[in-house]
XYZ file of C-alpha atoms in Angstrom:
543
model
C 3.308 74.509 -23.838
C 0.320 76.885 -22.937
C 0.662 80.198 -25.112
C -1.789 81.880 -22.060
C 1.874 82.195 -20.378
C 3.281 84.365 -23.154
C -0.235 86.087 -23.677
C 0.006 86.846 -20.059
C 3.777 87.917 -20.248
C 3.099 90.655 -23.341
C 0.178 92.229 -22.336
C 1.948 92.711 -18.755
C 4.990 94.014 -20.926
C 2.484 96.330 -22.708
C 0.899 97.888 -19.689
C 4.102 99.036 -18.194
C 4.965 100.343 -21.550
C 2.069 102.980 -21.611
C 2.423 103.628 -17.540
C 6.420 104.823 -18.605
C 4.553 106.584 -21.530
C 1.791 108.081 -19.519
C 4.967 109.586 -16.997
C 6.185 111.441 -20.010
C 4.729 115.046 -21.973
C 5.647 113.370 -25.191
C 7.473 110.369 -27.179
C 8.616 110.211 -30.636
C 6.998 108.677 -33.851
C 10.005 106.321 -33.411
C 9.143 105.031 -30.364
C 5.819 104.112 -31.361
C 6.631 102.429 -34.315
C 9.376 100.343 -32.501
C 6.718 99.292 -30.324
C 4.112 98.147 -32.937
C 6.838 96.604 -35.066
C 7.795 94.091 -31.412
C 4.093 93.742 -31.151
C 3.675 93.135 -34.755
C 5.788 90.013 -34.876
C 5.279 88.563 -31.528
C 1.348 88.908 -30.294
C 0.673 86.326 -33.718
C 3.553 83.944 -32.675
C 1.598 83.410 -29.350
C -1.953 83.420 -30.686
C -3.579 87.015 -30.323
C -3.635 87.433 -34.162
C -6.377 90.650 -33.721
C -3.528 92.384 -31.656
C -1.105 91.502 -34.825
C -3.667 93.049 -37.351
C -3.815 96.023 -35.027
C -0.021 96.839 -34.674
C 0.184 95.735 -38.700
C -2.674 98.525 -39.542
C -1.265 101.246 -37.063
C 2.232 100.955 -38.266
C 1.697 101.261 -41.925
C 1.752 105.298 -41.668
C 4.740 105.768 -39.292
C 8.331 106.329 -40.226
C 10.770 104.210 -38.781
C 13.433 107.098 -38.083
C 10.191 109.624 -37.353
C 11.340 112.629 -34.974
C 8.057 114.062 -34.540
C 6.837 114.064 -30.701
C 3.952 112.776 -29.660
C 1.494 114.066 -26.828
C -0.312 112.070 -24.804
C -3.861 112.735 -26.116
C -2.133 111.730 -29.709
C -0.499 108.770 -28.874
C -3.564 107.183 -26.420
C -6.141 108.341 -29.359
C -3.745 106.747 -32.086
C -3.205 103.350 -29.791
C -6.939 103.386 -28.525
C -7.598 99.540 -29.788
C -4.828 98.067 -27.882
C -5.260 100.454 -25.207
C -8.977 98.690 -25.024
C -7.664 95.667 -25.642
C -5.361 96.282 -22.244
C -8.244 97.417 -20.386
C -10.171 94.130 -21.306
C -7.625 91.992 -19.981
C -7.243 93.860 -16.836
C -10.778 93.686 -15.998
C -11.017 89.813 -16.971
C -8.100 87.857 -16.773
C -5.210 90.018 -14.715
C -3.990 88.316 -11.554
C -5.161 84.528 -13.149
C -2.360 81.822 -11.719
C 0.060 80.989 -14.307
C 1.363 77.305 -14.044
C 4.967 76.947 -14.067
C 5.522 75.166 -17.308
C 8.396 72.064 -16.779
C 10.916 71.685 -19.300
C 10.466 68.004 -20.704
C 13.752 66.204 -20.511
C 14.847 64.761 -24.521
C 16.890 61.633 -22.877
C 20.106 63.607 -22.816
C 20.708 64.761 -26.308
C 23.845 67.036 -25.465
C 24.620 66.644 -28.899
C 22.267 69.294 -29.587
C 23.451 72.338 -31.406
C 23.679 75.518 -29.751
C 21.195 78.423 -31.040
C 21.527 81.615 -30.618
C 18.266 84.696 -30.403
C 19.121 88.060 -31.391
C 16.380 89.670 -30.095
C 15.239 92.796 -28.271
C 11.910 91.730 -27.407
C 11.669 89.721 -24.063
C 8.079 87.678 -24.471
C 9.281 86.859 -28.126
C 12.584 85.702 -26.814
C 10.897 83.393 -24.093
C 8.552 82.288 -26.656
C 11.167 80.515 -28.751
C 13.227 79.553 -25.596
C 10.960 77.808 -24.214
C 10.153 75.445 -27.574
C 13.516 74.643 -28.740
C 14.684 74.097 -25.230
C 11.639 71.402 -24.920
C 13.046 69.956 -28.246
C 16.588 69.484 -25.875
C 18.320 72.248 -28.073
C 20.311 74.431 -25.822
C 19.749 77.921 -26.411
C 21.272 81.409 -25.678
C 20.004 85.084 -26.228
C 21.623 88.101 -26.953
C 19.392 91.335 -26.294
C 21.515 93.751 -28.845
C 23.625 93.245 -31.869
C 27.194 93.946 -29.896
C 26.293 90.624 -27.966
C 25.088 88.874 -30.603
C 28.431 88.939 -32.668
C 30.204 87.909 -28.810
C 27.996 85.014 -28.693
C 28.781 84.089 -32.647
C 32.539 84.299 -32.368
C 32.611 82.671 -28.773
C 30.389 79.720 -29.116
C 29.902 79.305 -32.938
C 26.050 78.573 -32.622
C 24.600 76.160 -35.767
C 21.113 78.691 -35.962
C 21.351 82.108 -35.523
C 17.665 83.535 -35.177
C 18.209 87.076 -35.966
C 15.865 90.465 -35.746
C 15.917 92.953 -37.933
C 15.248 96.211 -35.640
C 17.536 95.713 -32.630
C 18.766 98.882 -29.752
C 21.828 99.281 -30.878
C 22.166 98.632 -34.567
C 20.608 96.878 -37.438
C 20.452 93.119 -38.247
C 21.486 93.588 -41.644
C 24.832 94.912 -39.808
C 25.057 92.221 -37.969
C 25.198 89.858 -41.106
C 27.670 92.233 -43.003
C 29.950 91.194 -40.137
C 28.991 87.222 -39.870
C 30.187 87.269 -43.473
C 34.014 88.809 -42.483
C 34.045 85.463 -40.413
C 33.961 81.824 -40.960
C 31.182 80.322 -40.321
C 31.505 76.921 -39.856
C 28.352 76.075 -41.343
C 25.982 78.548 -39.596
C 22.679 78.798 -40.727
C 21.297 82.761 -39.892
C 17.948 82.924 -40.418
C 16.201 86.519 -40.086
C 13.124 87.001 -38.287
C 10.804 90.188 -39.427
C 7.479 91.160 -39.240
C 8.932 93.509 -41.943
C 9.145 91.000 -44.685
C 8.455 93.470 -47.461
C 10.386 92.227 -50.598
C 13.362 94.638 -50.049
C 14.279 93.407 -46.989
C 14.210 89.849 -47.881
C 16.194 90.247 -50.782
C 18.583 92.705 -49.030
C 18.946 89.860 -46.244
C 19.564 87.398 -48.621
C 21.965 88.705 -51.012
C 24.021 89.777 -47.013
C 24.592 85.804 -46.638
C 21.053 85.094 -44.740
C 20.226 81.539 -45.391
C 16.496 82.009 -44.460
C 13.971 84.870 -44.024
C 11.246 84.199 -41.501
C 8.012 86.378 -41.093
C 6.616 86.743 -37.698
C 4.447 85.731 -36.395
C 5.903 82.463 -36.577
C 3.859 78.904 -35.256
C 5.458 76.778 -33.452
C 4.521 73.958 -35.411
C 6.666 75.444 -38.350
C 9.328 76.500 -35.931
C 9.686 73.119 -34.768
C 10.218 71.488 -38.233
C 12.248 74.384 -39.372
C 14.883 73.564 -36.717
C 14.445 70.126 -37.145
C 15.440 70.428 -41.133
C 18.149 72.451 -40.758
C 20.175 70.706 -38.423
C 19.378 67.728 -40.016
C 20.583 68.985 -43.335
C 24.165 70.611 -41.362
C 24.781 67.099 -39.727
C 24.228 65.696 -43.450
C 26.820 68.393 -45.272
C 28.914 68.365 -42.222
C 29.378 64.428 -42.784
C 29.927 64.747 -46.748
C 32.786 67.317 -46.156
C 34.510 65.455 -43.526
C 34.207 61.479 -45.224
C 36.530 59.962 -47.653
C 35.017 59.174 -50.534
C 36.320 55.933 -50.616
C 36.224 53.950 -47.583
C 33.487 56.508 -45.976
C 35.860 57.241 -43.351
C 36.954 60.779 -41.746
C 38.681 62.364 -44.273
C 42.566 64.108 -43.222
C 40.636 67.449 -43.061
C 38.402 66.026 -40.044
C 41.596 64.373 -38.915
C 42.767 67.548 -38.635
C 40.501 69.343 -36.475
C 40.298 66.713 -34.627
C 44.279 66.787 -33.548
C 43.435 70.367 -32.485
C 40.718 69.875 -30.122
C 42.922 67.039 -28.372
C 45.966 69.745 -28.142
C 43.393 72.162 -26.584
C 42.565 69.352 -24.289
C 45.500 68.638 -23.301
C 47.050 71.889 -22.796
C 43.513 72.548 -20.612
C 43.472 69.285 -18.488
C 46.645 67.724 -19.206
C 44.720 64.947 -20.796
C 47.000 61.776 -22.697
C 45.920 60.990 -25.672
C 47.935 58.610 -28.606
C 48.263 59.285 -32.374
C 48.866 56.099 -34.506
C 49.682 56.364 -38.164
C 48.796 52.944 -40.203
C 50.214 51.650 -43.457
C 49.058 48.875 -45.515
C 52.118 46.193 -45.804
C 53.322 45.875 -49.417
C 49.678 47.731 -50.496
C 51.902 48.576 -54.341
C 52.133 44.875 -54.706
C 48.333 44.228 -54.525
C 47.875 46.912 -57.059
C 50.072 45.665 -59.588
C 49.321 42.049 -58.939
C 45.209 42.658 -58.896
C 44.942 46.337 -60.025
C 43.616 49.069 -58.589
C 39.830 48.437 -58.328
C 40.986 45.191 -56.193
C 43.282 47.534 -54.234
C 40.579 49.667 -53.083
C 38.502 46.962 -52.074
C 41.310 46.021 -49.910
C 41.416 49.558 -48.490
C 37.737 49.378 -47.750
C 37.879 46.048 -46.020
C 40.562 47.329 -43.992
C 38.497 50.808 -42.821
C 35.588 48.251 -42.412
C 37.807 46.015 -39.870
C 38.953 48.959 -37.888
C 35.576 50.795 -37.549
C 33.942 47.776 -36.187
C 36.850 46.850 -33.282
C 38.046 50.543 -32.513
C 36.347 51.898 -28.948
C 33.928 54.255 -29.687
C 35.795 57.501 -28.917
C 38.697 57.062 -31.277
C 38.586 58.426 -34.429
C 39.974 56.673 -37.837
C 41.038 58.867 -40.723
C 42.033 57.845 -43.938
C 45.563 59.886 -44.261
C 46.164 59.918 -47.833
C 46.742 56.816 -50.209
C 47.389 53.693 -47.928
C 48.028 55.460 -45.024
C 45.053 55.664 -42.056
C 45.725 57.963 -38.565
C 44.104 57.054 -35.695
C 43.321 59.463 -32.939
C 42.533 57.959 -29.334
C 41.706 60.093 -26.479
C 42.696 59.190 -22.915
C 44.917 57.244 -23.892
C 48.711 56.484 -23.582
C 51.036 54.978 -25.808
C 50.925 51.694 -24.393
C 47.132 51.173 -24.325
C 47.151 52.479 -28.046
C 49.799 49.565 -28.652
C 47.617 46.794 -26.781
C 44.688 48.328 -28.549
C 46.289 48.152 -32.432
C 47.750 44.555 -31.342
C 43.885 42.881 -31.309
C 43.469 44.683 -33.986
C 46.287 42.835 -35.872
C 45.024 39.760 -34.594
C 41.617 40.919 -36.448
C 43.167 41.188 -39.290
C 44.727 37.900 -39.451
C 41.426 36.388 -39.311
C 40.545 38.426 -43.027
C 41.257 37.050 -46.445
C 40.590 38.838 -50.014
C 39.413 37.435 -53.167
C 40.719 38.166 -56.804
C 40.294 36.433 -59.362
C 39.317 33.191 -57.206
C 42.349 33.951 -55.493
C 42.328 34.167 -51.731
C 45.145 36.573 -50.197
C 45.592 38.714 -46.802
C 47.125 41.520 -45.645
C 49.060 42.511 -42.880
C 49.312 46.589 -41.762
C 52.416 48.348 -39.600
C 51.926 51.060 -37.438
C 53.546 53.624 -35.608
C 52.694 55.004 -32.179
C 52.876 58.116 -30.279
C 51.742 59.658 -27.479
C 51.008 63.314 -26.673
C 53.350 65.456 -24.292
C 54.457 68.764 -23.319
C 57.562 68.016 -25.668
C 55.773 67.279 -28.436
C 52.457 69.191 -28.489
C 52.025 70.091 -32.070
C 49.932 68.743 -34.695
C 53.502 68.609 -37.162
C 55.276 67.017 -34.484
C 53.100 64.223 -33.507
C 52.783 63.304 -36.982
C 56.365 63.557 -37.370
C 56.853 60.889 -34.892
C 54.505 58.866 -35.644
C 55.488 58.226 -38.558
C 58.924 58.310 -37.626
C 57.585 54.906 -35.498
C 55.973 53.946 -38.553
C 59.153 53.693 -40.151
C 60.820 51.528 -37.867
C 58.068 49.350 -37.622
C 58.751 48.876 -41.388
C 62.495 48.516 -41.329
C 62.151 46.163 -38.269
C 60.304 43.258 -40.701
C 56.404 45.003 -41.034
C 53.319 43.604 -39.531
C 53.814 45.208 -36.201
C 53.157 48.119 -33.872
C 56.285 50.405 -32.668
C 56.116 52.966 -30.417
C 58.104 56.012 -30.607
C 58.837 56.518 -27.536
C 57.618 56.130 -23.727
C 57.322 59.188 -21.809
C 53.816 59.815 -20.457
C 51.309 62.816 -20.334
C 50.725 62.547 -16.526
C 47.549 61.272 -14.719
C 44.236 62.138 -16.586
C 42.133 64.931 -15.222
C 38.693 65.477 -15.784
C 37.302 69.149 -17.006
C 36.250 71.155 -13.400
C 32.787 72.664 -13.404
C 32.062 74.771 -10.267
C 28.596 75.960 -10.188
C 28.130 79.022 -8.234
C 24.837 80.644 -7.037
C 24.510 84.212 -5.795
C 21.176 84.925 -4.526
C 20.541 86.857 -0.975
C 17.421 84.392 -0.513
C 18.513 81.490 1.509
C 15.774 79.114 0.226
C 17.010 79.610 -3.004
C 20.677 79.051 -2.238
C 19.873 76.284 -0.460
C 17.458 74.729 -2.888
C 19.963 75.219 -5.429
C 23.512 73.951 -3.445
C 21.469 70.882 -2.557
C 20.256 69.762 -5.685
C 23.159 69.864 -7.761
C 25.646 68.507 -4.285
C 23.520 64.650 -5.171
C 24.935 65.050 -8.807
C 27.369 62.363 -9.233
C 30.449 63.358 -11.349
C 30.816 61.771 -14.666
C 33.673 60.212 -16.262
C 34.195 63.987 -18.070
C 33.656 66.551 -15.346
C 33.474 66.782 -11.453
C 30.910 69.296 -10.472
C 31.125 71.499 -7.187
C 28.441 73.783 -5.562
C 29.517 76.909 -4.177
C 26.891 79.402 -2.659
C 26.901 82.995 -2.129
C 24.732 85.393 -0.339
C 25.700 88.758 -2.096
C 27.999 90.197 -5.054
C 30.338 91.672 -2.889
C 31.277 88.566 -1.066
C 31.389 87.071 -3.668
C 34.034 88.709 -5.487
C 35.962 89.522 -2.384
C 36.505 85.513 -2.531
C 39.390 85.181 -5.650
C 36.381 82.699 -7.065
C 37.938 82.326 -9.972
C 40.575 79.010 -10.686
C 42.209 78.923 -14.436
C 41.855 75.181 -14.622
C 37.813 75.369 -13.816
C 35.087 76.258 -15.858
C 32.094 78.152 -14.294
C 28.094 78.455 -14.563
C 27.627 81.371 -12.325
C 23.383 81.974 -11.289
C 23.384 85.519 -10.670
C 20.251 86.895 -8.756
C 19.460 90.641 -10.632
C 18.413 91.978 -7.615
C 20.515 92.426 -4.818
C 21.037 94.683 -1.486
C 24.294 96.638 -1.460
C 25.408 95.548 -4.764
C 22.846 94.565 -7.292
C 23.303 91.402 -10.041
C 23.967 94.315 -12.794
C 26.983 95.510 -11.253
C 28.287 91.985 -10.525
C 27.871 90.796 -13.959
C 29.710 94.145 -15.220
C 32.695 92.823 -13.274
C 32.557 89.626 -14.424
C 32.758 90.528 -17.773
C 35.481 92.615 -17.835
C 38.086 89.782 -17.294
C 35.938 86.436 -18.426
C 34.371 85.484 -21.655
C 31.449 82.794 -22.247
C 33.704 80.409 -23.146
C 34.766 80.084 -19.928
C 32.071 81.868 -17.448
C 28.559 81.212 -18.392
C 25.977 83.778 -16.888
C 22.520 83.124 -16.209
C 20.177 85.882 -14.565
C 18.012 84.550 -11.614
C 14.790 87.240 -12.170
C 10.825 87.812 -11.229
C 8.368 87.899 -14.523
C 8.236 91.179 -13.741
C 11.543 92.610 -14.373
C 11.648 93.048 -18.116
C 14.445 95.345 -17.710
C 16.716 93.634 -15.624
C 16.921 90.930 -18.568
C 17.484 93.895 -21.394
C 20.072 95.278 -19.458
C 21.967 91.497 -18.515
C 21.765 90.532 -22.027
C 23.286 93.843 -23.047
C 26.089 93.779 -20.723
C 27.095 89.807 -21.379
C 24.390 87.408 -19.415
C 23.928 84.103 -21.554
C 20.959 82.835 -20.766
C 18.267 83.969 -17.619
C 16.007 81.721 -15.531
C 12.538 83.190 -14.212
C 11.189 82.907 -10.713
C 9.757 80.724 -9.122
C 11.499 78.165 -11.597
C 11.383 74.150 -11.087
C 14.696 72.458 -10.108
C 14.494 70.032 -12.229
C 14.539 72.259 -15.225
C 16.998 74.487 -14.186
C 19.365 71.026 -13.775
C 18.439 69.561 -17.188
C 19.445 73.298 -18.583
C 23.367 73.400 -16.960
C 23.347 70.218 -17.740
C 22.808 71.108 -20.916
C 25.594 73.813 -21.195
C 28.208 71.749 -19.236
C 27.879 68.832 -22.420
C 28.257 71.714 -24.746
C 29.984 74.242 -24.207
C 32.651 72.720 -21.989
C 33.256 69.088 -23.478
């Protein structure tokens, strides 16, 4: 992607930083250094590397915490080179067209991790946006450090990109509180143009995986991202496999049963739980031993993995024992399912000792409902079935009983768009109305024309989940406000926020990020971008 965009972008952001200045008798040492430390770290990431030097040389003498005021004739004789610098790009380049850049679509890889920006500077922030999102990451921004931590506990992001110097509070704050939480594996990598030894140390002995110096390339951004996540999906997989068989391990299992309770209790979708045992497994031990015994257990994990559908999920339980979890389905499917398995395993045979033997498995079967919705209980009956499937002769499925979860609903996604421009509404409402619904979500388009109608409507439904495009500027009542209401009653896990503003209003963005936005979209934007981006969010943070 061009960097002239985000060349464009700061020195725009720098002019109307000195006309607020020039409006003003005098500003504090703190100010100014604020301002070279953003333009320190984020002129180089975009390519004007003199402007970098200059903000790294002028900020050398100031204080961070430095009280003393500033006139005007100080601060414009102290700032004089970028001031030039300003002047030169006035009288050259100001008013060139900027092409709209087009997000390139990654063949639907919602499998992407979610990564999170803390920080304060807006061209920085659209900088990195605007390269992971063409690498088909989906990524949100948080403007302050109070937002941030909402963001970390909400939607557990696998990078957090993290600033040091932020409004409200410090980044080394903000990782003194990641470390009160769990984690999950998240990698938090700070991002300084202060990179002096202390800090780095100080950040790293806080729990910060990484310490990045701006300016940052985007070549080494790229691969950065690229390793990490590569490296999480590599430790995520050794903590979650059995050893053994290279199966999910009963901790995956686990979590797993969770997500399908949340499901269910969500969108009332069925879902089985089968519980497997090896028939007569002691008697291969004794007969072979144990190293033929866990060949046997491999073969078996081997079978299943290559007939089960692709959404269920085999565990290895403990021992002999394997738990299968398969969503959208009922009891009865499950039972037709695990019955072609059986015929599978009819078909194996197992050598020792030139000896040629099979072996048969039982299972139990149960099925998820509003009587039994608990990970204790399901595995309670299931192996409850399991145990009359034994009694009953072995080598066959029982089910534990046949009451059903109800018809299977899909996960509602209404997309709403508040903008008092027609065109926009319009443009918007039609696009997404040709979307056809997958076999996860049905998707609805509902328009508004202002805030107030909009939450005169009762909008919200408990069983939806909602992308809301929220124009910032509004007659009557303005996108701030409506956002402020939002907020109060929803969280991101189930409202996501995006701001609909011009280039030009910097502040409108500080201020949504501050209060709870998500994510912002900048006008005139293209469609198809703005499609491939919900899209995007929908996979992840509603699935």
């Amino acid at each position: 992607m061009p960097k002239e965009k985000y060349q464009q972008m700061i020195y725009t952001s720098i002019n109307e930083k000195f006309q607020k200045w020039d409006e003003l008798e005098f500003i504090t040492e703190r100010q100014i250094y604020f301002f070279l430390h953003s333009l320190k770290g984020t002129a180089g990431s975009i390519g004007l590397y003199e402007l970098t030097t200059t903000a790294s040389e002028k900020i050398e003498p100031l204080n961070e915490n430095g009280e003393r005021y500033w006139s005007k004739p100080e601060w414009k004789s102290y700032l004089a080179p970028i001031i030039e610098e300003i002047s030169f790009y006035q009288t050259n380049f100001n008013g060139q067209q900027v092409e709209n850049t087009q997000l390139i679509s990654t063949n639907n890889r919602y499998d992407q991790e979610f990564i999170l920006i803390i920080d304060d500077d807006i061209v920085f922030i659209s900088y990195l946006k605007d390269i992971l999102e063409r690498m088909g990451h989906s990524v949100i921004v948080a403007y302050n450090g109070k937002r941030g931590l909402e963001l970390i506990y909400e939607l557990k992001p696998a990078i957090v990109f993290l600033d040091i110097m932020l409004p409200d509070t410090s980044g080394f704050s903000i990782l003194n509180n990641i470390k009160k939480i769990k984690k999950d594996r998240m990698f938090v990598a700070v991002m300084s143009s202060n990179d002096c030894k202390e800090n780095k140390i100080r950040a790293y002995d806080m729990g910060a995986l990484d310490f990045i110096s701006k300016p940052i390339e985007e070549d080494i951004l790229i691969s950065y991202v690229t390793n990490r996540l590569a490296y999480k999906k590599e430790l995520d997989q050794s903590i979650i496999t059995d050893e053994l068989t290279q199966i999910f391990n009963r901790k995956f299992m686990n979590t797993q049963l969770d997500k399908l309770i949340q499901q269910y209790t969500r969108n009332n979708e069925p879902f089985a739980l089968v519980i497997a045992d090896l028939d007569y497994f002691k008697k291969v031990n004794d007969t072979y031993g144990h190293l033929v015994g866990d060949e046997v257990l491999k073969g078996f994990a081997d079978l299943v993995m290559k007939s089960k559908r692709e959404q269920d999920v085999f565990c290895r339980y403990g021992g002999e024992e394997f738990v299968m979890l398969m969503p959208q389905t009922t009891a009865d499917q499950a039972c037709m399912l695990l019955e072609q398995l059986r015929e599978s395993m009819k078909q194996k045979y197992f050598t020792a000792n030139e000896v040629r033997f099979q072996v048969t498995f039982s299972s139990g079967v149960v099925e998820a409902s509003a009587a039994n919705l608990h990970p204790k209980k399901l595995l309670e009956e299931a192996d409850q079935a399991l145990y009359n499937a034994k009694e009953s002769g072995r080598n066959q499925t029982v089910i534990f009983n046949r009451l059903t979860a109800g018809v299977q609903k899909k996960v509602n996604v209404k997309i709403i768009v508040i903008d008092d421009v027609s065109l926009i509404r319009n443009l918007i409402t039609t696009h997404f109305a040709n979307w056809e619904s997958s076999e996860n979500f049905d998707i609805e388009v509902t328009p508004y024309s202002d805030g107030i109608s909009f939450l005169n409507s009762n909008w919200y439904t408990p069983n939806y989940k909602y992308i809301i495009l929220l124009d910032g500027m509004m007659p009557e009542m303005n996108g701030m406000d409506v956002l402020k209401k939002i907020r109060e009653k929803h969280t991101s896990k189930d409202v996501i926020i995006s701001m609909l503003t011009g280039l030009k209003d910097e502040k409108y963005v500080f201020e949504a990020l501050e209060i709870g936005a998500d994510d912002y979209i900048i006008k005139p934007f293209n469609i198809t971008d703005v499609s491939t981006r919900i899209l995007n969010l929908i996979n992840r943070v509603f699935n």
